[in-house]
Amino acid sequence: TSLIRQTQIDAHRLRLDQRVGKLCGTNYPASICFIVVNEFCERFSYYGMKAVLTLYFVSYLHWDKDLSTAIYHAFSGLCYFTPILGALIADSWLGKFRTIVYLSIVYVIGHVVKSVGAIPTIGDSTVHIALSMTGLILIAFGTGGIKPCVAAFGGDQFDEDERQKFFSIFYMSINAGSLLSTLITPILRGDVKCFDGDCYALAFGVPAILMAIALVVFIGGSGLYKRNPPQGNILLQVCNCIGFAIKNRWKNSKQEPQRKHWLDWADEKYSKRLIQEIKMVLRVLVLYIPLPMFWALFDQQGSRWTLQATRMNLAFMLNPLLILVFVPIFDFIVYPLIGLCRINMKKMATGMVFAALAFGAATLVEVNVVKTVVDPPPAGKCLLQVFNLAEGDVSMKTPDLFPEPIHYLQDPPEYKTLPLENSSMELKIEVLFKGNTSQCNQMFEQQKAYSLFLYSSTSGIQCKLVIHHLGLNKERYYIVFNHATVCGLLPASGFCRYPDVACCSQLDKCSTLDLGLLDFGASYTVILTEKAGQTVAHKMEDVKANNVHIAWQVPQYVLITAGEVMFSITGLEFSYSQAPANMKSVLQAGWLLTVAFGNVIVLIVAEGAGLEQWKEFLLFAGLLLGVFIIFSIMAYFYTYVDPDQLDKLYLEESVREEDDDKMKKKTNDIYMNEKRKNTRM
């Protein structure tokens, strides 16, 4: 029966190959065009939606940053945990083709629901939140469900010698979609106005259209695909087989082990073929155990590295662009040279080294970036800055932090740390101005930063203390002080706009101010005074601009991208090649789970370690180097297998077993005939 079934499958594949043909000048099947275009459109829709998702939470749903970040990462995690569900459906029930089609429909519906939730005129905030969460859940199940199926289904179309190049092209399509979407979608949100604001409905609607196109393109190639039929509920069989082997081994624990492998204890109930296939999968999954650490470093491009870039001069999307450049270079130059020189180099392990070096480079950049950073004060201390608005020099007697006189419209070059006796303390401040001493009492609290403004009045020097929020390294903001009325501090968005700052002391009297160059990463206080009926701005730099250029991030992006090319593409091909035919999607899902667990590692370290950023970068680099050593040892002892050879082996065994059965039946018939003859005699 097995021989007949295999013969029928081979004949079907031969007829399909003869009908499909190849792309011009290549050995690639024509069907691959539909798969690659499908993946490009799907990745465009996914990354395009994620590019504006956090801004949508903060500015549209009006969530705080902590809640927005939590929901964002929960959604990202779900997208990488659901592949196991898609693989189960594909391998045990619907097959890869129908699984991709049906879950893509769910995917499109999720995008549509998400886009509708971004239309302000539809319902209130509760309706918007409900639609948004429903859409995200559907998208997570859609994108996660088809992830392992598309890669494995594309691999099914190729012979062994061409499969590596397919995964390279496949990965290029992923990054091309990612690059374009992260450039285009934010433009659609910010530059196009709808409903009297940012057009999130359009920013989410375009990815929905791209996903619908991806579905149509994939279905369009349905007549050209090679399709391997599902093999039944294989995951349930695997779990039952493992459970039976453990149970049987435990029952016979007092006996001397007579089996080479613990799974062999299941051969009383399950076939040798299934047991051997499970061994293959488990050996690969064990090899996956160290891999999440690579993704823990790689995925920080969208978080830690982005935050690092915001403290420099410019943030830009470099990784997808480098991927498009590096993939053909590695495929046509690096890998052939490695093979020519007969260097036994494990590509995935080498990719880990590149990623660790990237974080070493990020550490060096971070050390230089933080030189101008003002860290929040520790417990028992606060930060203090003083601004002199009195028309003359002033000297601070207490606290003894500013020994030099402070000139008019000037401030000391940096914040000073003020020790406190308790969590809060009232301080008597004495100020000397034109030979007269003035005193004012101010209350200070620990772990806060303050700006103390000194201005003259008929009774002497007066003080005004204002809390200075230290969001200095994440965004630029300006403190504006109206000296004429000493009315307090106003944020720039409520008083002035930049550039072409228009400031008004009265509603009918406005002046246009030139604040000059405002460097990225710096923080300024702008003092506004009136002179001859005009408003004059005096700019003071509280936190110095960071002079570390964004170009210093290029080496770390180059290294991490080289590592990704060697690690991820090789891992995709390895996961496919080492999986039995009926478990390819399951093993692809296992590969994707390493990404999910990598994000879990980041959350644990980021929330639990409490390290300075450069120390955290160094920790991740060290951890990955340790994992590199462990993985290299594991890879050295790993023996590659050919699942196709396994099929042939068991096919030959089944033929021999059938022949043996026929021989036994023939021998038994002869014996029974002889016995009947003897009985009659």
mmCIF file of N, CA, C and O in Angstrom, residues 418-427 442-446:
data_model
loop_
_atom_site.group_PDB
_atom_site.id
_atom_site.type_symbol
_atom_site.label_atom_id
_atom_site.label_comp_id
_atom_site.label_asym_id
_atom_site.label_seq_id
_atom_site.Cartn_x
_atom_site.Cartn_y
_atom_site.Cartn_z
ATOM 1 N N LEU A 418 21.549 68.254 44.764
ATOM 2 C CA LEU A 418 21.267 68.786 46.093
ATOM 3 C C LEU A 418 20.906 67.632 47.026
ATOM 4 O O LEU A 418 19.873 66.982 46.845
ATOM 5 N N PRO A 419 21.738 67.330 48.044
ATOM 6 C CA PRO A 419 21.402 66.256 48.989
ATOM 7 C C PRO A 419 20.293 66.693 49.938
ATOM 8 O O PRO A 419 20.265 67.846 50.395
ATOM 9 N N LEU A 420 19.391 65.766 50.242
ATOM 10 C CA LEU A 420 18.272 66.031 51.137
ATOM 11 C C LEU A 420 18.388 65.141 52.370
ATOM 12 O O LEU A 420 18.836 63.991 52.286
ATOM 13 N N GLU A 421 17.983 65.670 53.518
ATOM 14 C CA GLU A 421 18.057 64.890 54.749
ATOM 15 C C GLU A 421 16.979 63.813 54.786
ATOM 16 O O GLU A 421 17.184 62.743 55.361
ATOM 17 N N ASN A 422 15.841 64.098 54.193
ATOM 18 C CA ASN A 422 14.733 63.142 54.156
ATOM 19 C C ASN A 422 14.217 63.061 52.727
ATOM 20 O O ASN A 422 14.831 63.579 51.793
ATOM 21 N N SER A 423 13.059 62.414 52.561
ATOM 22 C CA SER A 423 12.468 62.344 51.228
ATOM 23 C C SER A 423 12.067 63.713 50.724
ATOM 24 O O SER A 423 11.956 63.934 49.517
ATOM 25 N N SER A 424 11.830 64.639 51.628
ATOM 26 C CA SER A 424 11.560 66.030 51.267
ATOM 27 C C SER A 424 12.169 66.939 52.331
ATOM 28 O O SER A 424 12.349 66.530 53.485
ATOM 29 N N MET A 425 12.481 68.166 51.924
ATOM 30 C CA MET A 425 13.134 69.074 52.863
ATOM 31 C C MET A 425 12.871 70.515 52.441
ATOM 32 O O MET A 425 12.923 70.841 51.252
ATOM 33 N N GLU A 426 12.568 71.367 53.441
ATOM 34 C CA GLU A 426 12.420 72.798 53.181
ATOM 35 C C GLU A 426 13.789 73.459 53.353
ATOM 36 O O GLU A 426 14.469 73.250 54.355
ATOM 37 N N LEU A 427 14.158 74.247 52.362
ATOM 38 C CA LEU A 427 15.491 74.847 52.352
ATOM 39 C C LEU A 427 15.359 76.374 52.350
ATOM 40 O O LEU A 427 14.578 76.940 51.574
ATOM 41 N N GLN A 442 11.956 77.299 50.152
ATOM 42 C CA GLN A 442 11.421 76.420 49.108
ATOM 43 C C GLN A 442 11.461 74.963 49.587
ATOM 44 O O GLN A 442 12.375 74.556 50.297
ATOM 45 N N MET A 443 10.446 74.197 49.174
ATOM 46 C CA MET A 443 10.355 72.786 49.531
ATOM 47 C C MET A 443 10.860 71.932 48.369
ATOM 48 O O MET A 443 10.398 72.091 47.230
ATOM 49 N N PHE A 444 11.791 71.040 48.663
ATOM 50 C CA PHE A 444 12.357 70.150 47.652
ATOM 51 C C PHE A 444 12.016 68.700 47.993
ATOM 52 O O PHE A 444 12.025 68.317 49.175
ATOM 53 N N GLU A 445 11.759 67.904 46.954
ATOM 54 C CA GLU A 445 11.491 66.477 47.128
ATOM 55 C C GLU A 445 12.543 65.664 46.393
ATOM 56 O O GLU A 445 13.108 66.112 45.381
ATOM 57 N N GLN A 446 12.793 64.472 46.901
ATOM 58 C CA GLN A 446 13.821 63.619 46.317
ATOM 59 C C GLN A 446 13.421 63.129 44.925
ATOM 60 O O GLN A 446 12.252 63.055 44.589
#
